[in-house]
Short mmCIF file of C-alpha atoms and ligand atoms in Angstrom, two decimals:
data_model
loop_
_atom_site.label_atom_id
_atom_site.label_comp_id
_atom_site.label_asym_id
_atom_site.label_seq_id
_atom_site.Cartn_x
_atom_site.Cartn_y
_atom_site.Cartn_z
CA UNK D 311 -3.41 22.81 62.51
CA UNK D 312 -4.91 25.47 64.69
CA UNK D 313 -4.85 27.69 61.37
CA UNK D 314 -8.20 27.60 59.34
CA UNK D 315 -7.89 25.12 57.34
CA UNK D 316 -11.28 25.55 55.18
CA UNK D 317 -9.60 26.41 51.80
CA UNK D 318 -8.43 22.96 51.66
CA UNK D 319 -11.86 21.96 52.88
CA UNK D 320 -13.39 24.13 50.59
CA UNK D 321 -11.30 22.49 47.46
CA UNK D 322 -11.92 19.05 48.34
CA UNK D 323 -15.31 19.75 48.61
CA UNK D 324 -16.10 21.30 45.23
CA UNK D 325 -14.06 18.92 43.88
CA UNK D 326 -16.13 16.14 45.02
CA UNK D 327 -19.46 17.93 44.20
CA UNK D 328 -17.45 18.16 40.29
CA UNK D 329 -16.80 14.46 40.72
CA UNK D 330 -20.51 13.83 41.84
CA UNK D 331 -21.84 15.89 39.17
CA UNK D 332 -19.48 14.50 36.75
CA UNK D 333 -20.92 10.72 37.75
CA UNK D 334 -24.29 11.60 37.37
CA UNK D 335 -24.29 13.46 33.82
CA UNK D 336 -21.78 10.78 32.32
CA UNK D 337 -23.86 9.56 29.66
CA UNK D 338 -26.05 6.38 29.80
CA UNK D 339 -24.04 3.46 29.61
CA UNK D 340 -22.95 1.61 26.24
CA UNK D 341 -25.64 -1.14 25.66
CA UNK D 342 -24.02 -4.39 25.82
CA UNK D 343 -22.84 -6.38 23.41
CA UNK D 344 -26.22 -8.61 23.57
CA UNK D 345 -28.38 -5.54 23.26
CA UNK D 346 -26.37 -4.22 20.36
CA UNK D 347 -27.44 -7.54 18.58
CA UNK D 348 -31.19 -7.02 19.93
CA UNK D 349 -31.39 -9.38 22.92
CA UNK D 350 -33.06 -12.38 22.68
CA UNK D 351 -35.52 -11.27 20.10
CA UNK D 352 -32.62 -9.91 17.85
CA UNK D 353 -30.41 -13.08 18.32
CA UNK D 354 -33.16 -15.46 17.12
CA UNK D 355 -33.90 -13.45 14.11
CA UNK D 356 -29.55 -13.70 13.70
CA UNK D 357 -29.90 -17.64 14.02
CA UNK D 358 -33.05 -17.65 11.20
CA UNK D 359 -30.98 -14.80 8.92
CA UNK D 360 -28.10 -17.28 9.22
CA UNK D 361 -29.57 -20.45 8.45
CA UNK D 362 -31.53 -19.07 5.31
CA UNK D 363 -27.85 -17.99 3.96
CA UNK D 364 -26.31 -21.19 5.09
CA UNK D 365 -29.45 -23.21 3.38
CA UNK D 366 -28.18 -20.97 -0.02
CA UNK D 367 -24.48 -21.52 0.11
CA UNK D 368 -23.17 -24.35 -1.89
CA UNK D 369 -19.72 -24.52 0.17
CA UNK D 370 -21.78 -25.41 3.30
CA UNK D 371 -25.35 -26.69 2.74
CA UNK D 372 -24.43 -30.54 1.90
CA UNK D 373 -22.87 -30.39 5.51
CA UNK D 374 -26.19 -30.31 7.23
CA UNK D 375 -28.12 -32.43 4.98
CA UNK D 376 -28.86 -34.79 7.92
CA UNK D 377 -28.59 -31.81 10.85
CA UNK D 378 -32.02 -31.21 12.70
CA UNK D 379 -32.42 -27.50 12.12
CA UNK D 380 -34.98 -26.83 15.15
CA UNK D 381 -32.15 -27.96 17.51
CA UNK D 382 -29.05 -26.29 15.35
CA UNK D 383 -31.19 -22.93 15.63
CA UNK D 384 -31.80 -23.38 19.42
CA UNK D 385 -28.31 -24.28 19.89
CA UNK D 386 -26.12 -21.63 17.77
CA UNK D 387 -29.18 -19.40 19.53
CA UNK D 388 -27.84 -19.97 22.70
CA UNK D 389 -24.00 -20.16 21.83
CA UNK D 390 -24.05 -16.46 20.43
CA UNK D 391 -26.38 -15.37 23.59
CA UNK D 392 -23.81 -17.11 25.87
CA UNK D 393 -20.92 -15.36 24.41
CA UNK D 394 -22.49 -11.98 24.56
CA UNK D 395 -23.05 -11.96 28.14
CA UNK D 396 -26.62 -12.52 27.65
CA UNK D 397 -26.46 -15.03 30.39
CA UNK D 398 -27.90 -18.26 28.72
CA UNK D 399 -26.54 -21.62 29.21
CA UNK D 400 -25.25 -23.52 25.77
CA UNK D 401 -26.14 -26.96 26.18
CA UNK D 402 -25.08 -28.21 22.85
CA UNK D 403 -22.08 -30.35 21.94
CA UNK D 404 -18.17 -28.47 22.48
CA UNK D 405 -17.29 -27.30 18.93
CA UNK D 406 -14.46 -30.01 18.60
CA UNK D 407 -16.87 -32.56 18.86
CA UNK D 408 -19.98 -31.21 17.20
CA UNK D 409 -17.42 -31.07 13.71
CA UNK D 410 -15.06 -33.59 14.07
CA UNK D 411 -15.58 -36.55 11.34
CA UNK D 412 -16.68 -33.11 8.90
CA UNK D 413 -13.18 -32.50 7.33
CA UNK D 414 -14.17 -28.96 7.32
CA UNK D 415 -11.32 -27.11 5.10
CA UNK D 416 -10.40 -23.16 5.32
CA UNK D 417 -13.11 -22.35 2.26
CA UNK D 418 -15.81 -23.64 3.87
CA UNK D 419 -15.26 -22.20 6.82
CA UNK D 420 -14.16 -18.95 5.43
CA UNK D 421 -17.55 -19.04 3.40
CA UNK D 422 -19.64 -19.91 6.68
CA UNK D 423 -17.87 -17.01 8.68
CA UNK D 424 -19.21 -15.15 5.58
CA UNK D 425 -22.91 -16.02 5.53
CA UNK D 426 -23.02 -15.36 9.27
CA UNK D 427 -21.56 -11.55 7.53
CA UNK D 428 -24.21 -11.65 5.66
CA UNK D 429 -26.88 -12.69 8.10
CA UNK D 430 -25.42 -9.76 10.82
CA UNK D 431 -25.98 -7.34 7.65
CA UNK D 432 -29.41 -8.71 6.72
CA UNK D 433 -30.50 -8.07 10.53
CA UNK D 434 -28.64 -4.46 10.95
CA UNK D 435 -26.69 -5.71 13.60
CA UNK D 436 -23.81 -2.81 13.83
CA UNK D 437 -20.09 -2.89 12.01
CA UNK D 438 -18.88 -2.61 15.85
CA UNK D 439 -21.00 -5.37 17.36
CA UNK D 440 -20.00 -7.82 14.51
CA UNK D 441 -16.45 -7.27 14.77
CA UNK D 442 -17.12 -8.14 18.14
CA UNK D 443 -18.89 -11.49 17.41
CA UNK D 444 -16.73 -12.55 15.19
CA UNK D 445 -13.62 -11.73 17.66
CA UNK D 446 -14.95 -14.79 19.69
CA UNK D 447 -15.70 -17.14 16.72
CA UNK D 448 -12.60 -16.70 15.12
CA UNK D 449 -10.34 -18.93 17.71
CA UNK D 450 -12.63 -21.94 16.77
CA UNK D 451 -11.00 -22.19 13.72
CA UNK D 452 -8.60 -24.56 14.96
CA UNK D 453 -10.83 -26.70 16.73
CA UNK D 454 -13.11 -27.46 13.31
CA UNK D 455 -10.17 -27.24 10.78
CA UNK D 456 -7.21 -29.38 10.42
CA UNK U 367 3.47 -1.73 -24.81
CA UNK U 368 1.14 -0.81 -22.47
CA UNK U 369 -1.60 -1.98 -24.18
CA UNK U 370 -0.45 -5.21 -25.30
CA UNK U 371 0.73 -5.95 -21.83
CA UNK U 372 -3.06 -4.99 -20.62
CA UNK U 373 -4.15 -7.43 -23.13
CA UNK U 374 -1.85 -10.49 -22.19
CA UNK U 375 -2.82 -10.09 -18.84
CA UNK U 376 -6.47 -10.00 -19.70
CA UNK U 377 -5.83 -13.46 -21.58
CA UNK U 378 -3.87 -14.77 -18.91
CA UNK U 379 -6.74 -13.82 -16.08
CA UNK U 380 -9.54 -15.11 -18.49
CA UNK U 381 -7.42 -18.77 -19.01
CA UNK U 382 -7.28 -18.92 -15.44
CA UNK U 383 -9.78 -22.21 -14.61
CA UNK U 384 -13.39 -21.22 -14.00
CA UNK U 385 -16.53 -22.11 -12.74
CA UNK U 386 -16.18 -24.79 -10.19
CA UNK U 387 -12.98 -23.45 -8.90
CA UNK U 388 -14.16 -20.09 -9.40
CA UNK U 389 -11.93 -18.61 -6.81
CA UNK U 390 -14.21 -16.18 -4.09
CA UNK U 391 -14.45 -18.12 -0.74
CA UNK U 392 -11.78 -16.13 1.13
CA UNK U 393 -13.23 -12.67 3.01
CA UNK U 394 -12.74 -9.10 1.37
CA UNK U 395 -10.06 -7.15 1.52
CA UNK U 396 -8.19 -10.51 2.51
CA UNK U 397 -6.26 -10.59 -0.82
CA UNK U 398 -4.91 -6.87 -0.25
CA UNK U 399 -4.79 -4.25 -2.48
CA UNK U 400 -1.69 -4.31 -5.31
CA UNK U 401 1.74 -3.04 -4.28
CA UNK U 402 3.85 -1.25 -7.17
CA UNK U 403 5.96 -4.41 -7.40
CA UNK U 404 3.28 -6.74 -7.96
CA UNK U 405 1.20 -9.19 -5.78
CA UNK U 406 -0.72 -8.85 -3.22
CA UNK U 407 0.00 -5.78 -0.71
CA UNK U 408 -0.38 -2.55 0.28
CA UNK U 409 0.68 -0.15 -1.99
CA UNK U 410 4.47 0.32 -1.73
CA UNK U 411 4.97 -2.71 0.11
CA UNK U 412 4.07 -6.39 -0.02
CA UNK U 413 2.11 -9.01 2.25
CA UNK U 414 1.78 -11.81 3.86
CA UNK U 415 -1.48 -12.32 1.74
CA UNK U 416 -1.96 -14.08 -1.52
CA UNK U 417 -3.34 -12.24 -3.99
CA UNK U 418 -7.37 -12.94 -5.09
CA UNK U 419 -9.75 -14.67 -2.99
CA UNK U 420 -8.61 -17.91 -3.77
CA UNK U 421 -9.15 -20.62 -0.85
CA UNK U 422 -8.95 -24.18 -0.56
CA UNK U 423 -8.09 -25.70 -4.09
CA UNK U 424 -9.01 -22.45 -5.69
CA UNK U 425 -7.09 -20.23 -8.13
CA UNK U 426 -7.36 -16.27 -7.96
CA UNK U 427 -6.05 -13.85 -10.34
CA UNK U 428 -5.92 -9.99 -9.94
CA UNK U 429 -5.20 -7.41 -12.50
CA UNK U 430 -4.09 -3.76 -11.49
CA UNK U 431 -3.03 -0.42 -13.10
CA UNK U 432 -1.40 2.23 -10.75
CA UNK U 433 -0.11 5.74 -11.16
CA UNK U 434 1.95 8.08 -8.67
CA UNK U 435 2.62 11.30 -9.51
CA UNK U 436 4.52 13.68 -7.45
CA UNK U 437 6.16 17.36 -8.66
CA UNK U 438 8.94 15.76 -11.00
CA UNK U 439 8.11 11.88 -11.34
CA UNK U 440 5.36 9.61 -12.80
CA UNK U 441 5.37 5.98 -12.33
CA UNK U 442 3.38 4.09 -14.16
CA UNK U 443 2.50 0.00 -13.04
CA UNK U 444 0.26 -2.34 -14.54
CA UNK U 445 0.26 -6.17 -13.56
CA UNK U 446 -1.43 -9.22 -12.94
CA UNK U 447 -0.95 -11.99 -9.92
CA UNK U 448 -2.24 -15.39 -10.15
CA UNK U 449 -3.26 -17.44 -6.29
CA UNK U 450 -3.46 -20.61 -5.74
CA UNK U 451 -4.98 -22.28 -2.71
CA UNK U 452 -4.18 -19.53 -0.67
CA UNK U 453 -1.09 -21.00 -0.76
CA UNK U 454 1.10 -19.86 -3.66
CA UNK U 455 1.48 -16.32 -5.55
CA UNK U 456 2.84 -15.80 -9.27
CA UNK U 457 3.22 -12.25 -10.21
CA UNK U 458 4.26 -9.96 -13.11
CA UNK U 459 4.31 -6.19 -13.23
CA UNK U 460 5.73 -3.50 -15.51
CA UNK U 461 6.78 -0.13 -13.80
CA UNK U 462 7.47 3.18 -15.78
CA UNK U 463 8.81 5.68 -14.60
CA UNK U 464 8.92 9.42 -16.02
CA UNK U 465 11.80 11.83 -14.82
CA UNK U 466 10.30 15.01 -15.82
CA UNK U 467 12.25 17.60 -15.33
CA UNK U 468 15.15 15.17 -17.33
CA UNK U 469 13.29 13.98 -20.10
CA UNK U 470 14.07 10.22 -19.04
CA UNK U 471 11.82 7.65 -19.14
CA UNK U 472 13.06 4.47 -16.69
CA UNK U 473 11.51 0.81 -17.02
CA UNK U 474 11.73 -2.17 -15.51
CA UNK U 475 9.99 -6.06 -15.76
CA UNK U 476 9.21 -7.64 -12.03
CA UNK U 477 8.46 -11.25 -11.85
CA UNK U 478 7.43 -12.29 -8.29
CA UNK U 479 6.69 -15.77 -6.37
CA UNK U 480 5.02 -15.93 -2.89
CA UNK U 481 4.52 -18.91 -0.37
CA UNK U 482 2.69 -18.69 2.48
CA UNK U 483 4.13 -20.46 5.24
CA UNK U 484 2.35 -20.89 8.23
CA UNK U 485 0.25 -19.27 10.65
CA UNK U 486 -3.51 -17.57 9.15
CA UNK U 487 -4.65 -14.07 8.30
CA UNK U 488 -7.61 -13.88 10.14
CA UNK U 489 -8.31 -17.42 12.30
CA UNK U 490 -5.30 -18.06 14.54
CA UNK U 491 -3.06 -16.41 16.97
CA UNK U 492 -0.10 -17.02 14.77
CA UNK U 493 0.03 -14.23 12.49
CA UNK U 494 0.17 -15.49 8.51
CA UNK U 495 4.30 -15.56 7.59
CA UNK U 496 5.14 -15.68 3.96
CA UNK U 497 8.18 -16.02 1.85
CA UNK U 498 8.68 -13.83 -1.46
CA UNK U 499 11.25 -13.66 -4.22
CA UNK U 500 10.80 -10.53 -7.16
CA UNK U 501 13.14 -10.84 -9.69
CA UNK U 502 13.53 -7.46 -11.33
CA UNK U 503 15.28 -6.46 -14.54
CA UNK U 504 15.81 -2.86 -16.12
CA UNK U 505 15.49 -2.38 -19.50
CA UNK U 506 16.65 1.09 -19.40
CA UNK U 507 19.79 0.39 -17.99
CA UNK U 508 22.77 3.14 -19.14
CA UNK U 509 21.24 6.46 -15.92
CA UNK U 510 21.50 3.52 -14.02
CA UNK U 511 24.57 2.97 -14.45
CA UNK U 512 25.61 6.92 -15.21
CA UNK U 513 24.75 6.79 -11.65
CA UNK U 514 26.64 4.32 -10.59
CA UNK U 515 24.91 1.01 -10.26
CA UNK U 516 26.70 -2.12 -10.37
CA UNK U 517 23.73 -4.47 -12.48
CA UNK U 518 20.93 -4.00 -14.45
CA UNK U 519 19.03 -6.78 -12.96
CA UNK U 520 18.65 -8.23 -9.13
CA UNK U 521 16.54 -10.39 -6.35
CA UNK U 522 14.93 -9.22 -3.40
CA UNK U 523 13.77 -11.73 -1.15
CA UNK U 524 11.18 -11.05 1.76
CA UNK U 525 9.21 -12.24 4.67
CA UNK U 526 6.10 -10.60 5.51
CA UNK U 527 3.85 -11.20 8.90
CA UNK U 528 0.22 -10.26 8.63
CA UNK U 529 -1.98 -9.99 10.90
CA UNK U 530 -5.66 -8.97 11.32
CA UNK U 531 -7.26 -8.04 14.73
CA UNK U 532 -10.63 -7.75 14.93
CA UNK U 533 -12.84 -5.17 17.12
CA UNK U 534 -8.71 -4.14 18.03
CA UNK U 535 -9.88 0.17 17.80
CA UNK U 536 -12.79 1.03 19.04
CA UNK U 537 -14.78 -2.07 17.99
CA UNK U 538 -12.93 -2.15 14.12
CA UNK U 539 -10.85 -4.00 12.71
CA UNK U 540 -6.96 -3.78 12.60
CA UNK U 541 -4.56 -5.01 9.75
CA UNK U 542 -0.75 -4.84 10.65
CA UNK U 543 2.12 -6.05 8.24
CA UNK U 544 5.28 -5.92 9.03
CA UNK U 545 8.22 -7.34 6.02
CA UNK U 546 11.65 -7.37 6.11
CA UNK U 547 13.75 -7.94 2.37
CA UNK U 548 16.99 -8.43 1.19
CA UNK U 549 17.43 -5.72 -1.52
CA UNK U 550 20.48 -5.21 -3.86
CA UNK U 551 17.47 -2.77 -5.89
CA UNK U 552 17.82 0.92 -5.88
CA UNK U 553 15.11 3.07 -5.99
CA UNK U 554 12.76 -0.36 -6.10
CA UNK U 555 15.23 -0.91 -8.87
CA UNK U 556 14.54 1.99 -11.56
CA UNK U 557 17.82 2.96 -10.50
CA UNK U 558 19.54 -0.16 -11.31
CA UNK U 559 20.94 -2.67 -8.94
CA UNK U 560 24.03 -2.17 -6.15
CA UNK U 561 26.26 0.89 -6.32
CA UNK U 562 29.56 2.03 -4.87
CA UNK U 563 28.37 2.50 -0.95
CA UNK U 564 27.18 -1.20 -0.70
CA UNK U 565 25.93 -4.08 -3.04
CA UNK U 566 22.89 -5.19 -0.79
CA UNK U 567 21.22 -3.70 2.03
CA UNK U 568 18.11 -5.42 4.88
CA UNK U 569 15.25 -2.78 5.02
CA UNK U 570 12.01 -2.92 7.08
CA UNK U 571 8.70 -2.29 5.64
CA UNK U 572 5.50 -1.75 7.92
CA UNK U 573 1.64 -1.25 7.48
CA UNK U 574 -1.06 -0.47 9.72
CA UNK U 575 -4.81 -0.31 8.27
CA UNK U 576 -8.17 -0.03 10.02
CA UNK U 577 -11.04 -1.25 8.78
CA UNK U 578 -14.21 1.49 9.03
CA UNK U 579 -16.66 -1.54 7.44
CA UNK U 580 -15.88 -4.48 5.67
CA UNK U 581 -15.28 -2.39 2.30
CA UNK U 582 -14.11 1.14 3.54
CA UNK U 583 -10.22 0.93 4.83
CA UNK U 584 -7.90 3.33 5.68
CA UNK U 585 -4.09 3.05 6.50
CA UNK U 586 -0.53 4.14 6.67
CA UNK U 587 2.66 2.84 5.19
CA UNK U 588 6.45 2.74 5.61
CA UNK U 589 9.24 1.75 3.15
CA UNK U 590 13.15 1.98 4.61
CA UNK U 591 15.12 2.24 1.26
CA UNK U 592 18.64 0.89 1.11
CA UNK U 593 21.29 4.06 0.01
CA UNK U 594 23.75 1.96 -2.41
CA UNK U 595 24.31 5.04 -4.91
CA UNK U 596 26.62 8.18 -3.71
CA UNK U 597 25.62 10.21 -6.90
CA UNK U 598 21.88 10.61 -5.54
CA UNK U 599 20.46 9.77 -2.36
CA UNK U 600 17.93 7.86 -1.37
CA UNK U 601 15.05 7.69 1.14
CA UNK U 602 12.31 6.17 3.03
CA UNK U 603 9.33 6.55 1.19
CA UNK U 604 5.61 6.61 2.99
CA UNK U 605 1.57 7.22 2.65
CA UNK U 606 -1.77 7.29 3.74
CA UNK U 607 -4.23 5.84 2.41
CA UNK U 608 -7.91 5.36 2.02
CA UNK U 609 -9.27 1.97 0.02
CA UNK U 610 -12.63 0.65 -1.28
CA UNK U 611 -13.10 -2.84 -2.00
CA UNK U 612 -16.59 -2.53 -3.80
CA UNK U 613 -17.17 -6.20 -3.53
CA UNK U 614 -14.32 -9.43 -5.25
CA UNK U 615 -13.93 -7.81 -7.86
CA UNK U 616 -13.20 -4.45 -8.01
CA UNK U 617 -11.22 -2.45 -5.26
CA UNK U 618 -9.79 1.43 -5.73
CA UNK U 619 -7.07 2.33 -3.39
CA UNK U 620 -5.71 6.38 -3.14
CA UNK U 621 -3.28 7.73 -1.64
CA UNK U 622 -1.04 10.66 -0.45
CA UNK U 623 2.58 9.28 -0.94
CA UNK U 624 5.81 10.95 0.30
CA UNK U 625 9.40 9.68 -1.95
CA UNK U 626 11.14 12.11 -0.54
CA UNK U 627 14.37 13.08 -2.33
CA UNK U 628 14.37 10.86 -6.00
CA UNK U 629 17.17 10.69 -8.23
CA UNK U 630 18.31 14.03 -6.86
CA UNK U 631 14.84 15.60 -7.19
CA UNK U 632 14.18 16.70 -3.67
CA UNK U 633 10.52 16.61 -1.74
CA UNK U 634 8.51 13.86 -4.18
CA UNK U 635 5.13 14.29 -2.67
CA UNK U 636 1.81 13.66 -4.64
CA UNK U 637 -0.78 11.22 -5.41
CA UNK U 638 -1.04 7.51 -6.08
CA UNK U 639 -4.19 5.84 -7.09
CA UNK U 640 -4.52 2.21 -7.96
CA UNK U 641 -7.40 0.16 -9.35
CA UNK U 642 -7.56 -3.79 -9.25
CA UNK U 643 -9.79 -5.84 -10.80
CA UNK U 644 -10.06 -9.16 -9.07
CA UNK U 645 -11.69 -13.08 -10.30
C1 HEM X 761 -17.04 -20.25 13.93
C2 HEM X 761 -17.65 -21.13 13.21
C3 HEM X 761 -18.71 -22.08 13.69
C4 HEM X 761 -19.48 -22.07 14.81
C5 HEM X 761 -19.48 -21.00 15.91
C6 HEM X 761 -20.31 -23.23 14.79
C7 HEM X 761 -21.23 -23.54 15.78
C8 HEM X 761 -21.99 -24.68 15.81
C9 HEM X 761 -22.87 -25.06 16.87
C10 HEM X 761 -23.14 -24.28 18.14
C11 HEM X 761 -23.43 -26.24 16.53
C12 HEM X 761 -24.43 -27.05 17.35
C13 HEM X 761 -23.74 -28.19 18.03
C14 HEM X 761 -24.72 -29.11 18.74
O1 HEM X 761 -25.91 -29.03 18.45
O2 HEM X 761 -24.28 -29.90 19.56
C15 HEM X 761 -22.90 -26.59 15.23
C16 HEM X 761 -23.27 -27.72 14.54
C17 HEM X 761 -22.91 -27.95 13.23
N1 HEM X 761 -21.99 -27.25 12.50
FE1 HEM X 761 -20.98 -25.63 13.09
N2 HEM X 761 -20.05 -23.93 13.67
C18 HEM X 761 -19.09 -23.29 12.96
C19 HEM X 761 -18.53 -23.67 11.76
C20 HEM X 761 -19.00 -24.68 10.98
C21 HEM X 761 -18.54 -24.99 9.64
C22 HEM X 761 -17.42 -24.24 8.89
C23 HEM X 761 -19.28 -26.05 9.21
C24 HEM X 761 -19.19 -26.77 7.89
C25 HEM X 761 -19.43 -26.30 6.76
C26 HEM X 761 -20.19 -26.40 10.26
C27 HEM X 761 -21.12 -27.40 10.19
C28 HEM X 761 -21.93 -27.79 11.24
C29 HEM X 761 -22.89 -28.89 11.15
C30 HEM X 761 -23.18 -29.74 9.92
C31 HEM X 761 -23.50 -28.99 12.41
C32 HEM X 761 -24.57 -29.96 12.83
C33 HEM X 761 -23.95 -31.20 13.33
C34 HEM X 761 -24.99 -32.29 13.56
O3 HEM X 761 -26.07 -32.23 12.98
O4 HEM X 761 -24.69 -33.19 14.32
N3 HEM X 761 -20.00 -25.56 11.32
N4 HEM X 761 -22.02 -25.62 14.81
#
């Protein structure tokens, strides 16, 4: 112990000045999923982009004849937000209950999983951050189809 | 016989209902590309997936022409697959098969039927599980035998598991298949049917694919071959491949493809491209 023990010292020392250094040029973190889609701004133009293909789509449209869009937008606004991290509260119905009595079948939800494709490619969101998106939609499935 | 084949399957696709069943609600790339045998698939295997984009109460059709052609061989296929409800699969396909270097030319008829059983594609945890017969008969049948095969005619049965996970790879999209069949076919059945080593053999067939976008995919396959013949042997055949469904209509799939040793021509590499035309 008596021996000199700084090249140890001297090792563990430039090895945490590499770690150090290492830390601080590691580049800037990935943006979050909710920035990917644009944060709050880019989410509500996702909700408009998606209702303007759902308003076109044959397979879907009749379902929301009766629906009032100001409170669908606000609501599917803060459902996507919520499951993006961006920290708002969804204060809208559970999904069981908001389409139960629909008898929503596998095309038309396949076709509204496809406008919201659509709407994601009108608004640039990126091929990553849509997979990502549609990773947590996709489970619903069972809790809107029978 | 090419041609008129082309045209009955252009009559079939065309009588196939239209309008307000016009089949297109399921996603792209959902219906697969067209395997060599017909249906819906990778290239040298099938899947769990129904061919078209035929959903709920809708019918699909698909039409394809492929070619391989490695050092010795060239296979021709051209066929057509009809969906229903994303439920059931009818299939028909023609495969040629030129021996080169023997002056042979090898053909056989595939007739196919697909039910899907449970579980969904891209919704649920349960991976979709489906059930398929291909009835194959040679009409080339006297190499076949030469070699040693026991029938010019014979059933595989399979069951595929698909699966697609999204944002699985660095935020994309991954498509696994995995199928297991009953196979009495040698050589997919160009070599006839059962042979002096065994009558009917249990291979494994796998696929991976990642998605780059929603129309750019690219993937690799595996095919375990049964060895029923002792004249020739007979191996695992594999490729990678890149695909391009343009939109529900038209998809081009190519490919590098390793056969391996065929009908006692050794190292079968070369190229496969396949084009499918879907309504
Ligand atoms: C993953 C897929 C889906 C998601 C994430 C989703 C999400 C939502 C959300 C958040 C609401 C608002 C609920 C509320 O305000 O309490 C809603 C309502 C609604 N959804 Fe969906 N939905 C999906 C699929 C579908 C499908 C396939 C249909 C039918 C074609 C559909 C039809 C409707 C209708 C008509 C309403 C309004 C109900 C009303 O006015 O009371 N949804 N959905």
């Amino acid at each position: 112990m008596s021996s000199p023990g700084f090249p140890l010292q001297k090792v563990s020392l430039v090895m945490l000045l590499v770690i150090a250094a290492g830390c601080a040029s590691l580049p800037a973190e990935k943006p979050t999923l909710y920035q990917q889609f644009g944060g709050a701004a880019g989410v509500n133009d996702l909700a408009n982009a998606f209702i303007m293909r759902l308003a076109e789509d044959p397979l879907v449209v009749d379902s929301f004849a009766d629906t009032d869009m100001d409170q669908f937008h606000g609501h599917i606004s803060d459902q996507f937000c919520n499951l993006m991290g961006g920290g708002c509260e969804y204060t809208g119905r559970d999904m069981v209950e908001a389409h139960q009595g629909m008898n929503i079948d596998p095309r038309q939800f396949n076709a509204l999983v496809e406008d919201l494709m659509q709407a994601m490619d009108d608004v640039d969101i990126p091929q990553g951050a849509q997979n990502r998106l549609l990773q947590m939609l996709a489970p619903m499935y069972g809790d809107m189809v029978q | 016989m090419r041609k008129s084949l082309v045209n009955g399957m252009l009559i079939l696709a065309l009588a196939i209902p239209t309008q307000s069943v016009l089949a297109k609600s399921r996603i792209l790339a959902t219906g697969g590309a067209s395997p060599i045998e017909g249906g819906g698939g990778g290239g040298i295997s099938p899947w769990a997936v129904i061919a078209g984009y035929a959903s709920t109460s809708e019918w699909g059709s698909s039409v394809f022409a492929t070619k391989v052609a490695t050092d010795d061989l060239q296979l021709d296929v051209a066929g057509v697959a009809l969906g229903f409800n994303n439920r059931f699969e009818l299939s028909y396909a023609e495969q040629s098969l030129d021996v080169d270097p023997l002056g042979l030319t090898l053909r056989q008829k595939v007739y196919g039927a697909k039910v899907k059983l449970f579980g969904e594609l891209l919704y649920t945890k349960m991976p979709q599980f489906s059930l398929g017969l291909a009835y194959k008969k040679h009409r080339d049948p006297a190499v076949p035998e030469l070699l040693g095969a026991t029938d010019d005619s014979g059933t595989d049965v399979y069951l595929s598991a698909s699966k697609l996970f999204f944002a699985a790879v660095a935020d994309r999209n991954l498509f696994l298949n995995a199928t297991i069949r009953s196979t009495a076919a040698n050589e997919t059945g160009l070599l006839g049917f059962g042979g002096p080593e065994d009558s009917r053999s249990i291979v494994f067939e796998g696929s991976v694919v990642g998605f780059l976008n929603d129309q750019w995919v690219v993937g690799y396959e595996y095919r375990q071959k049964p060895e029923h013949l002792s004249a020739v042997a007979e191996n695992a055949w594999q490729d990678v491949f890149v695909g391009y469904f343009h939109n529900k209509h038209l998809a081009v799939v190519a490919a590098y493809a390793d056969l391996d040793e065929v009908a006692g021509l050794p190292d079968q590499t070369g190229s496969y491209l396949s084009l499918q035309i879907t309504f």
